[in-house]
PDB file of C-alpha atoms in Angstrom:
ATOM      1  CA  UNK A   1      -7.958   9.260  19.513  1.00 36.00           C
ATOM      2  CA  UNK A   2     -11.508   7.745  19.273  1.00 40.00           C
ATOM      3  CA  UNK A   3     -13.045   8.358  16.446  1.00 39.00           C
ATOM      4  CA  UNK A   4     -17.685   8.613  16.999  1.00 41.00           C
ATOM      5  CA  UNK A   5     -19.313   6.384  15.212  1.00 41.00           C
ATOM      6  CA  UNK A   6     -20.708   9.247  13.219  1.00 37.00           C
ATOM      7  CA  UNK A   7     -17.947  10.449  11.764  1.00 42.00           C
ATOM      8  CA  UNK A   8     -16.416   7.287  10.749  1.00 44.00           C
ATOM      9  CA  UNK A   9     -19.323   5.326  10.075  1.00 43.00           C
ATOM     10  CA  UNK A  10     -21.979   7.515   8.522  1.00 47.00           C
ATOM     11  CA  UNK A  11     -25.612   5.948   8.105  1.00 52.00           C
ATOM     12  CA  UNK A  12     -24.019   3.072   8.234  1.00 75.00           C
ATOM     13  CA  UNK A  13     -25.273   0.864  11.105  1.00 87.00           C
ATOM     14  CA  UNK A  14     -23.637  -2.382   9.931  1.00 90.00           C
ATOM     15  CA  UNK A  15     -20.160  -1.022   9.683  1.00 91.00           C
ATOM     16  CA  UNK A  16     -20.558   0.211  13.308  1.00 91.00           C
ATOM     17  CA  UNK A  17     -22.292  -2.607  15.059  1.00 92.00           C
ATOM     18  CA  UNK A  18     -19.292  -4.950  13.291  1.00 95.00           C
ATOM     19  CA  UNK A  19     -16.068  -2.505  14.234  1.00 95.00           C
ATOM     20  CA  UNK A  20     -17.831  -1.978  18.095  1.00 94.00           C
ATOM     21  CA  UNK A  21     -18.475  -5.701  18.699  1.00 95.00           C
ATOM     22  CA  UNK A  22     -14.662  -6.647  17.408  1.00 96.00           C
ATOM     23  CA  UNK A  23     -13.124  -3.959  19.864  1.00 96.00           C
ATOM     24  CA  UNK A  24     -15.386  -5.469  22.529  1.00 96.00           C
ATOM     25  CA  UNK A  25     -12.651  -8.543  22.071  1.00 97.00           C
ATOM     26  CA  UNK A  26     -10.507  -9.326  24.675  1.00 97.00           C
ATOM     27  CA  UNK A  27      -7.372  -9.628  22.959  1.00 97.00           C
ATOM     28  CA  UNK A  28      -8.018  -6.845  20.745  1.00 97.00           C
ATOM     29  CA  UNK A  29      -5.780  -4.385  21.202  1.00 97.00           C
ATOM     30  CA  UNK A  30      -6.800  -0.991  18.479  1.00 97.00           C
ATOM     31  CA  UNK A  31      -9.179  -1.256  15.476  1.00 97.00           C
ATOM     32  CA  UNK A  32      -8.265   1.047  12.607  1.00 96.00           C
ATOM     33  CA  UNK A  33     -10.318   2.396   9.512  1.00 94.00           C
ATOM     34  CA  UNK A  34      -7.861   2.623   6.376  1.00 88.00           C
ATOM     35  CA  UNK A  35      -8.400   3.060   2.152  1.00 71.00           C
ATOM     36  CA  UNK A  36     -10.637   6.478   1.131  1.00 56.00           C
ATOM     37  CA  UNK A  37     -13.371   6.109   4.142  1.00 53.00           C
ATOM     38  CA  UNK A  38      -9.744   7.731   6.265  1.00 47.00           C
ATOM     39  CA  UNK A  39     -10.032  10.163   4.051  1.00 49.00           C
ATOM     40  CA  UNK A  40     -12.294  12.030   2.279  1.00 48.00           C
ATOM     41  CA  UNK A  41     -12.091  10.753  -1.219  1.00 58.00           C
ATOM     42  CA  UNK A  42     -15.650   8.991  -0.819  1.00 51.00           C
ATOM     43  CA  UNK A  43     -19.268   8.225  -1.185  1.00 52.00           C
ATOM     44  CA  UNK A  44     -21.082   6.113   0.445  1.00 61.00           C
ATOM     45  CA  UNK A  45     -20.773   2.898  -2.238  1.00 58.00           C
ATOM     46  CA  UNK A  46     -17.067   3.095  -1.135  1.00 68.00           C
ATOM     47  CA  UNK A  47     -15.446  -0.084   0.131  1.00 86.00           C
ATOM     48  CA  UNK A  48     -13.821  -0.087   3.925  1.00 88.00           C
ATOM     49  CA  UNK A  49     -11.099  -0.960   4.918  1.00 92.00           C
ATOM     50  CA  UNK A  50     -10.898  -2.051   9.197  1.00 96.00           C
ATOM     51  CA  UNK A  51      -7.613  -3.369  10.595  1.00 97.00           C
ATOM     52  CA  UNK A  52      -8.238  -5.212  14.036  1.00 97.00           C
ATOM     53  CA  UNK A  53      -5.064  -4.820  15.722  1.00 98.00           C
ATOM     54  CA  UNK A  54      -4.986  -8.164  18.479  1.00 96.00           C
ATOM     55  CA  UNK A  55      -1.645  -8.911  20.840  1.00 96.00           C
ATOM     56  CA  UNK A  56      -3.702 -12.581  19.011  1.00 95.00           C
ATOM     57  CA  UNK A  57      -5.590 -13.232  16.243  1.00 95.00           C
ATOM     58  CA  UNK A  58      -9.835 -14.002  16.985  1.00 95.00           C
ATOM     59  CA  UNK A  59     -11.180 -17.036  16.499  1.00 95.00           C
ATOM     60  CA  UNK A  60     -12.607 -17.969  13.479  1.00 95.00           C
ATOM     61  CA  UNK A  61     -15.954 -19.025  15.257  1.00 95.00           C
ATOM     62  CA  UNK A  62     -16.388 -15.760  17.285  1.00 96.00           C
ATOM     63  CA  UNK A  63     -15.640 -14.160  13.984  1.00 96.00           C
ATOM     64  CA  UNK A  64     -17.767 -15.373  12.564  1.00 96.00           C
ATOM     65  CA  UNK A  65     -20.417 -15.262  14.967  1.00 95.00           C
ATOM     66  CA  UNK A  66     -19.734 -11.218  14.903  1.00 95.00           C
ATOM     67  CA  UNK A  67     -19.685 -10.972  10.632  1.00 96.00           C
ATOM     68  CA  UNK A  68     -23.084 -12.921  10.471  1.00 95.00           C
ATOM     69  CA  UNK A  69     -24.284 -10.037  12.308  1.00 93.00           C
ATOM     70  CA  UNK A  70     -23.170  -7.854   9.796  1.00 93.00           C
ATOM     71  CA  UNK A  71     -22.905  -9.031   6.671  1.00 95.00           C
ATOM     72  CA  UNK A  72     -25.185 -10.463   3.933  1.00 95.00           C
ATOM     73  CA  UNK A  73     -21.645 -12.729   2.326  1.00 96.00           C
ATOM     74  CA  UNK A  74     -18.705 -13.342   4.274  1.00 96.00           C
ATOM     75  CA  UNK A  75     -15.096 -14.997   2.799  1.00 97.00           C
ATOM     76  CA  UNK A  76     -13.546 -16.226   6.623  1.00 96.00           C
ATOM     77  CA  UNK A  77      -9.778 -16.592   6.274  1.00 95.00           C
ATOM     78  CA  UNK A  78      -8.882 -15.392   3.033  1.00 95.00           C
ATOM     79  CA  UNK A  79      -4.758 -14.921   3.701  1.00 93.00           C
ATOM     80  CA  UNK A  80      -3.614 -14.649  -0.216  1.00 90.00           C
ATOM     81  CA  UNK A  81      -1.536 -11.697   1.561  1.00 88.00           C
ATOM     82  CA  UNK A  82      -2.750 -10.608   5.177  1.00 92.00           C
ATOM     83  CA  UNK A  83      -5.274 -12.838   7.001  1.00 95.00           C
ATOM     84  CA  UNK A  84      -9.012 -10.877   6.521  1.00 95.00           C
ATOM     85  CA  UNK A  85     -12.260 -11.772   6.361  1.00 96.00           C
ATOM     86  CA  UNK A  86     -13.561 -10.893   3.264  1.00 96.00           C
ATOM     87  CA  UNK A  87     -17.482  -9.387   3.266  1.00 96.00           C
ATOM     88  CA  UNK A  88     -20.157  -7.452   2.235  1.00 95.00           C
ATOM     89  CA  UNK A  89     -22.031  -5.894   4.620  1.00 94.00           C
ATOM     90  CA  UNK A  90     -26.025  -6.153   4.538  1.00 92.00           C
ATOM     91  CA  UNK A  91     -26.465  -2.917   2.986  1.00 89.00           C
ATOM     92  CA  UNK A  92     -24.226  -4.094   0.192  1.00 91.00           C
ATOM     93  CA  UNK A  93     -20.829  -2.265   0.515  1.00 91.00           C
ATOM     94  CA  UNK A  94     -17.715  -4.307   0.640  1.00 94.00           C
ATOM     95  CA  UNK A  95     -15.441  -4.384   3.292  1.00 95.00           C
ATOM     96  CA  UNK A  96     -11.850  -6.141   3.954  1.00 95.00           C
ATOM     97  CA  UNK A  97     -11.233  -6.575   7.643  1.00 96.00           C
ATOM     98  CA  UNK A  98      -7.583  -7.041   8.296  1.00 97.00           C
ATOM     99  CA  UNK A  99      -5.594  -9.013  11.423  1.00 97.00           C
ATOM    100  CA  UNK A 100      -2.222  -7.991  12.363  1.00 97.00           C
ATOM    101  CA  UNK A 101      -0.779  -8.879  15.480  1.00 96.00           C
ATOM    102  CA  UNK A 102       0.425  -4.955  17.022  1.00 96.00           C
ATOM    103  CA  UNK A 103       4.051  -6.190  17.987  1.00 96.00           C
ATOM    104  CA  UNK A 104       4.697  -7.476  14.889  1.00 96.00           C
ATOM    105  CA  UNK A 105       3.069  -4.779  13.106  1.00 97.00           C
ATOM    106  CA  UNK A 106       4.912  -2.592  15.334  1.00 97.00           C
ATOM    107  CA  UNK A 107       8.563  -4.278  14.209  1.00 97.00           C
ATOM    108  CA  UNK A 108       7.476  -3.817  10.464  1.00 97.00           C
ATOM    109  CA  UNK A 109       7.805  -0.250  10.750  1.00 98.00           C
ATOM    110  CA  UNK A 110      10.997  -0.591  12.432  1.00 98.00           C
ATOM    111  CA  UNK A 111      12.792  -2.821   9.807  1.00 98.00           C
ATOM    112  CA  UNK A 112      11.782   0.421   7.571  1.00 98.00           C
ATOM    113  CA  UNK A 113      11.731   3.899   9.352  1.00 98.00           C
ATOM    114  CA  UNK A 114      14.472   2.994  12.252  1.00 98.00           C
ATOM    115  CA  UNK A 115      16.726   0.226   9.524  1.00 98.00           C
ATOM    116  CA  UNK A 116      15.798   1.850   7.011  1.00 98.00           C
ATOM    117  CA  UNK A 117      15.781  -1.324   5.150  1.00 98.00           C
ATOM    118  CA  UNK A 118      14.615  -1.618   1.501  1.00 98.00           C
ATOM    119  CA  UNK A 119      12.537  -3.994  -0.120  1.00 97.00           C
ATOM    120  CA  UNK A 120      11.335  -4.374  -4.404  1.00 96.00           C
ATOM    121  CA  UNK A 121       8.886  -2.008  -4.737  1.00 96.00           C
ATOM    122  CA  UNK A 122       6.683  -0.943  -1.346  1.00 97.00           C
ATOM    123  CA  UNK A 123       8.577   0.573   0.722  1.00 98.00           C
ATOM    124  CA  UNK A 124       7.127   2.185   3.371  1.00 98.00           C
ATOM    125  CA  UNK A 125       2.681   1.047   2.957  1.00 96.00           C
ATOM    126  CA  UNK A 126       2.816   0.151   6.332  1.00 96.00           C
ATOM    127  CA  UNK A 127       4.505   3.726   7.405  1.00 98.00           C
ATOM    128  CA  UNK A 128       1.882   5.035   5.539  1.00 97.00           C
ATOM    129  CA  UNK A 129      -1.030   2.377   6.300  1.00 95.00           C
ATOM    130  CA  UNK A 130      -0.242   3.093  10.422  1.00 97.00           C
ATOM    131  CA  UNK A 131       0.213   7.700   9.108  1.00 96.00           C
ATOM    132  CA  UNK A 132      -1.912   7.976   7.702  1.00 93.00           C
ATOM    133  CA  UNK A 133      -5.741   5.371   9.295  1.00 94.00           C
ATOM    134  CA  UNK A 134      -8.055   6.530  11.396  1.00 93.00           C
ATOM    135  CA  UNK A 135      -8.202   4.756  14.898  1.00 95.00           C
ATOM    136  CA  UNK A 136     -11.863   4.130  15.975  1.00 95.00           C
ATOM    137  CA  UNK A 137     -10.601   2.392  19.455  1.00 96.00           C
ATOM    138  CA  UNK A 138      -7.420   1.933  21.248  1.00 96.00           C
ATOM    139  CA  UNK A 139      -7.502   0.307  24.492  1.00 95.00           C
ATOM    140  CA  UNK A 140      -4.292   0.873  25.829  1.00 94.00           C
ATOM    141  CA  UNK A 141      -3.435   3.894  23.450  1.00 96.00           C
ATOM    142  CA  UNK A 142      -0.585   1.454  21.331  1.00 96.00           C
ATOM    143  CA  UNK A 143      -1.900   2.608  18.564  1.00 97.00           C
ATOM    144  CA  UNK A 144      -2.109   6.124  18.406  1.00 97.00           C
ATOM    145  CA  UNK A 145       1.572   6.341  20.345  1.00 97.00           C
ATOM    146  CA  UNK A 146       3.156   3.985  17.390  1.00 97.00           C
ATOM    147  CA  UNK A 147       1.354   7.150  15.453  1.00 97.00           C
ATOM    148  CA  UNK A 148       3.058   9.562  17.106  1.00 97.00           C
ATOM    149  CA  UNK A 149       6.244   7.619  17.328  1.00 97.00           C
ATOM    150  CA  UNK A 150       6.775   7.771  12.910  1.00 98.00           C
ATOM    151  CA  UNK A 151       5.217  10.875  12.334  1.00 97.00           C
ATOM    152  CA  UNK A 152       8.660  11.774  11.778  1.00 97.00           C
ATOM    153  CA  UNK A 153      10.290  13.700   8.823  1.00 97.00           C
ATOM    154  CA  UNK A 154      11.344  10.670   6.123  1.00 98.00           C
ATOM    155  CA  UNK A 155      15.162   9.217   6.949  1.00 97.00           C
ATOM    156  CA  UNK A 156      17.554  10.183   4.327  1.00 96.00           C
ATOM    157  CA  UNK A 157      19.447   6.767   4.462  1.00 97.00           C
ATOM    158  CA  UNK A 158      15.895   4.611   4.035  1.00 98.00           C
ATOM    159  CA  UNK A 159      15.102   7.588   0.609  1.00 97.00           C
ATOM    160  CA  UNK A 160      19.316   6.541  -0.380  1.00 96.00           C
ATOM    161  CA  UNK A 161      18.448   2.452   0.486  1.00 97.00           C
ATOM    162  CA  UNK A 162      14.926   2.768  -1.117  1.00 98.00           C
ATOM    163  CA  UNK A 163      16.489   4.305  -4.703  1.00 97.00           C
ATOM    164  CA  UNK A 164      19.976   1.625  -4.710  1.00 96.00           C
ATOM    165  CA  UNK A 165      18.283  -1.330  -4.358  1.00 97.00           C
ATOM    166  CA  UNK A 166      14.991  -0.611  -6.837  1.00 97.00           C
ATOM    167  CA  UNK A 167      17.245   1.634  -8.998  1.00 96.00           C
ATOM    168  CA  UNK A 168      19.933  -1.806  -9.464  1.00 96.00           C
ATOM    169  CA  UNK A 169      16.583  -4.154 -10.986  1.00 97.00           C
ATOM    170  CA  UNK A 170      15.444  -2.041 -13.265  1.00 97.00           C
ATOM    171  CA  UNK A 171      18.791  -1.699 -14.984  1.00 96.00           C
ATOM    172  CA  UNK A 172      22.265  -2.821 -15.067  1.00 93.00           C
ATOM    173  CA  UNK A 173      22.677  -5.909 -14.305  1.00 93.00           C
ATOM    174  CA  UNK A 174      21.837  -9.404 -15.326  1.00 92.00           C
ATOM    175  CA  UNK A 175      18.725 -10.165 -13.696  1.00 93.00           C
ATOM    176  CA  UNK A 176      17.150  -6.422 -13.790  1.00 97.00           C
ATOM    177  CA  UNK A 177      13.827  -6.212 -14.945  1.00 97.00           C
ATOM    178  CA  UNK A 178      14.892  -4.055 -18.231  1.00 96.00           C
ATOM    179  CA  UNK A 179      17.152  -7.423 -19.378  1.00 96.00           C
ATOM    180  CA  UNK A 180      14.268  -9.672 -18.701  1.00 96.00           C
ATOM    181  CA  UNK A 181      11.289  -7.395 -20.581  1.00 97.00           C
ATOM    182  CA  UNK A 182      13.507  -7.767 -23.323  1.00 96.00           C
ATOM    183  CA  UNK A 183      14.431 -11.595 -23.321  1.00 96.00           C
ATOM    184  CA  UNK A 184      10.827 -11.721 -22.334  1.00 95.00           C
ATOM    185  CA  UNK A 185       9.457  -9.854 -25.360  1.00 95.00           C
ATOM    186  CA  UNK A 186      12.006 -11.431 -27.889  1.00 94.00           C
ATOM    187  CA  UNK A 187      10.707 -15.331 -26.891  1.00 94.00           C
ATOM    188  CA  UNK A 188       6.972 -12.950 -27.451  1.00 93.00           C
ATOM    189  CA  UNK A 189       5.890 -14.496 -24.047  1.00 95.00           C
ATOM    190  CA  UNK A 190       2.939 -12.226 -23.181  1.00 95.00           C
ATOM    191  CA  UNK A 191       2.952 -13.881 -19.519  1.00 96.00           C
ATOM    192  CA  UNK A 192       6.715 -12.916 -18.677  1.00 96.00           C
ATOM    193  CA  UNK A 193       6.574  -9.447 -19.976  1.00 96.00           C
ATOM    194  CA  UNK A 194       3.169  -9.019 -17.780  1.00 96.00           C
ATOM    195  CA  UNK A 195       4.922  -9.613 -15.043  1.00 96.00           C
ATOM    196  CA  UNK A 196       7.979  -8.229 -15.217  1.00 97.00           C
ATOM    197  CA  UNK A 197       6.746  -5.170 -16.552  1.00 97.00           C
ATOM    198  CA  UNK A 198       4.264  -4.874 -13.373  1.00 97.00           C
ATOM    199  CA  UNK A 199       7.439  -5.166 -10.697  1.00 97.00           C
ATOM    200  CA  UNK A 200       9.097  -2.712 -12.791  1.00 98.00           C
ATOM    201  CA  UNK A 201       6.590  -0.662 -12.258  1.00 98.00           C
ATOM    202  CA  UNK A 202       6.634  -1.690  -8.577  1.00 97.00           C
ATOM    203  CA  UNK A 203      10.303  -0.209  -7.933  1.00 98.00           C
ATOM    204  CA  UNK A 204      10.430   2.814 -10.192  1.00 98.00           C
ATOM    205  CA  UNK A 205       7.260   3.890  -7.975  1.00 98.00           C
ATOM    206  CA  UNK A 206       9.035   3.025  -5.077  1.00 98.00           C
ATOM    207  CA  UNK A 207      11.819   5.057  -6.014  1.00 98.00           C
ATOM    208  CA  UNK A 208       9.578   8.397  -7.307  1.00 97.00           C
ATOM    209  CA  UNK A 209       7.578   8.113  -3.660  1.00 98.00           C
ATOM    210  CA  UNK A 210      11.509   7.751  -1.916  1.00 97.00           C
ATOM    211  CA  UNK A 211      12.913  10.640  -4.186  1.00 96.00           C
ATOM    212  CA  UNK A 212       9.875  13.190  -3.062  1.00 97.00           C
ATOM    213  CA  UNK A 213      10.047  11.391   0.656  1.00 97.00           C
ATOM    214  CA  UNK A 214       6.627  10.343   0.320  1.00 98.00           C
ATOM    215  CA  UNK A 215       5.513   8.009   2.035  1.00 97.00           C
ATOM    216  CA  UNK A 216       4.048   4.636   0.126  1.00 97.00           C
ATOM    217  CA  UNK A 217       0.085   5.342  -0.456  1.00 94.00           C
ATOM    218  CA  UNK A 218      -0.142   0.615  -2.352  1.00 90.00           C
ATOM    219  CA  UNK A 219      -1.087  -0.204  -5.904  1.00 85.00           C
ATOM    220  CA  UNK A 220      -4.063   1.920  -6.496  1.00 85.00           C
ATOM    221  CA  UNK A 221      -4.118   5.918  -7.404  1.00 90.00           C
ATOM    222  CA  UNK A 222       0.239   5.332  -8.171  1.00 94.00           C
ATOM    223  CA  UNK A 223       0.315   7.887 -10.550  1.00 95.00           C
ATOM    224  CA  UNK A 224      -2.744  10.367  -9.290  1.00 94.00           C
ATOM    225  CA  UNK A 225      -1.115  10.482  -5.787  1.00 94.00           C
ATOM    226  CA  UNK A 226       2.434  11.116  -7.776  1.00 96.00           C
ATOM    227  CA  UNK A 227       1.142  14.134  -9.486  1.00 95.00           C
ATOM    228  CA  UNK A 228      -0.845  15.253  -6.497  1.00 95.00           C
ATOM    229  CA  UNK A 229       2.343  15.189  -4.222  1.00 96.00           C
ATOM    230  CA  UNK A 230       5.193  14.863  -5.753  1.00 95.00           C
ATOM    231  CA  UNK A 231       7.361  17.520  -6.122  1.00 95.00           C
ATOM    232  CA  UNK A 232       9.810  15.809  -8.443  1.00 95.00           C
ATOM    233  CA  UNK A 233       8.512  14.257 -10.836  1.00 96.00           C
ATOM    234  CA  UNK A 234      10.917  12.868 -14.228  1.00 97.00           C
ATOM    235  CA  UNK A 235      10.442  13.919 -17.280  1.00 95.00           C
ATOM    236  CA  UNK A 236       7.012  13.038 -19.381  1.00 95.00           C
ATOM    237  CA  UNK A 237       6.219  10.982 -16.318  1.00 97.00           C
ATOM    238  CA  UNK A 238       2.426  10.400 -17.037  1.00 96.00           C
ATOM    239  CA  UNK A 239       3.451  10.363 -21.259  1.00 97.00           C
ATOM    240  CA  UNK A 240       6.012   8.067 -21.174  1.00 97.00           C
ATOM    241  CA  UNK A 241       3.538   5.488 -18.960  1.00 97.00           C
ATOM    242  CA  UNK A 242       1.135   5.957 -21.775  1.00 97.00           C
ATOM    243  CA  UNK A 243       2.940   5.155 -24.387  1.00 96.00           C
ATOM    244  CA  UNK A 244       4.642   1.638 -22.488  1.00 96.00           C
ATOM    245  CA  UNK A 245       1.208   0.615 -22.399  1.00 95.00           C
ATOM    246  CA  UNK A 246       0.217   1.472 -25.561  1.00 96.00           C
ATOM    247  CA  UNK A 247       2.872  -0.603 -26.523  1.00 95.00           C
ATOM    248  CA  UNK A 248       4.295  -3.204 -24.466  1.00 93.00           C
ATOM    249  CA  UNK A 249       2.084  -5.957 -26.326  1.00 93.00           C
ATOM    250  CA  UNK A 250       1.943  -4.430 -29.782  1.00 93.00           C
ATOM    251  CA  UNK A 251       5.208  -3.209 -30.492  1.00 94.00           C
ATOM    252  CA  UNK A 252       8.384  -4.838 -28.275  1.00 93.00           C
ATOM    253  CA  UNK A 253      10.788  -2.255 -29.692  1.00 95.00           C
ATOM    254  CA  UNK A 254       8.783   0.680 -29.410  1.00 96.00           C
ATOM    255  CA  UNK A 255       8.562  -0.625 -25.640  1.00 95.00           C
ATOM    256  CA  UNK A 256      11.893  -1.071 -25.499  1.00 96.00           C
ATOM    257  CA  UNK A 257      12.693   2.662 -26.222  1.00 96.00           C
ATOM    258  CA  UNK A 258       9.867   3.848 -23.299  1.00 97.00           C
ATOM    259  CA  UNK A 259      10.908   2.113 -20.902  1.00 97.00           C
ATOM    260  CA  UNK A 260      14.996   3.056 -21.224  1.00 97.00           C
ATOM    261  CA  UNK A 261      13.677   6.693 -21.566  1.00 97.00           C
ATOM    262  CA  UNK A 262      11.854   5.848 -18.547  1.00 97.00           C
ATOM    263  CA  UNK A 263      15.190   4.789 -16.707  1.00 97.00           C
ATOM    264  CA  UNK A 264      17.279   7.723 -18.686  1.00 96.00           C
ATOM    265  CA  UNK A 265      14.643  10.469 -17.189  1.00 97.00           C
ATOM    266  CA  UNK A 266      14.544   9.081 -14.075  1.00 97.00           C
ATOM    267  CA  UNK A 267      18.397   9.014 -13.464  1.00 95.00           C
ATOM    268  CA  UNK A 268      18.711  12.657 -14.923  1.00 94.00           C
ATOM    269  CA  UNK A 269      15.996  13.003 -12.053  1.00 95.00           C
ATOM    270  CA  UNK A 270      17.835  11.669  -9.634  1.00 94.00           C
ATOM    271  CA  UNK A 271      20.931  13.729  -9.803  1.00 90.00           C
ATOM    272  CA  UNK A 272      19.077  16.401 -11.343  1.00 86.00           C
ATOM    273  CA  UNK A 273      17.765  16.603  -7.411  1.00 80.00           C
ATOM    274  CA  UNK A 274      20.954  16.867  -5.805  1.00 77.00           C
ATOM    275  CA  UNK A 275      19.935  13.598  -3.914  1.00 78.00           C
ATOM    276  CA  UNK A 276      22.789  12.057  -5.086  1.00 67.00           C
ATOM    277  CA  UNK A 277      24.818   9.155  -7.497  1.00 67.00           C
ATOM    278  CA  UNK A 278      23.827   5.558  -7.393  1.00 69.00           C
TER     279      UNK A 278
END
């Protein structure tokens, strides 16, 4: 499906021009809009997340030529996570432009959805990104074909693998996050406490989304997404998160108690939901 310029860009002429020029490049197979702009929960100043699916990545000079027409500020070639150009359009709206080899992306989704490969948190983010993006341009229909291929029920084996892997990361093993956090608190290493708690929450939310057979939305608004979409949540889900954040740097004993309560309630929820034993 291809969306009209007005549907996607609203009144933003710079965004319309930018993505349509990328679509004209011979190496570009598809262009898609992700993030809040792909849904209904945005306003005129919301950022754009633009995905350029290619056979080969357009060279920097070609990208710069396009971006200069539409952007007042450009950071070209950032590769902290994926290769992207991070810019501000001439109307002041920020835009992140991510470049993906379409065959590599297809293999990544295949590995998760069909081979049921679990990760340390964020397992199904790429699948979610594929399902919920808006396709602006699709030269040969490859991206729409991928969307249709993976609009399938959430595999039980994928759910089980995510829960099994990430629950072991949370607790029960020498390198589990709860053990690492306890050690970091004992030596008052607050940087390590922050780092390991963030990792704990990555796995915690990956389990919650998996047991509800929800694809993972990414790092933003996870609590809201869980409350809105998940049918089963651990007891005191939001309250325990608030308690953890309130105590992790001020009361070590209370923080550890909250972590243990979060783990206990999560394990109870998994058991009571009839999913199985892990």
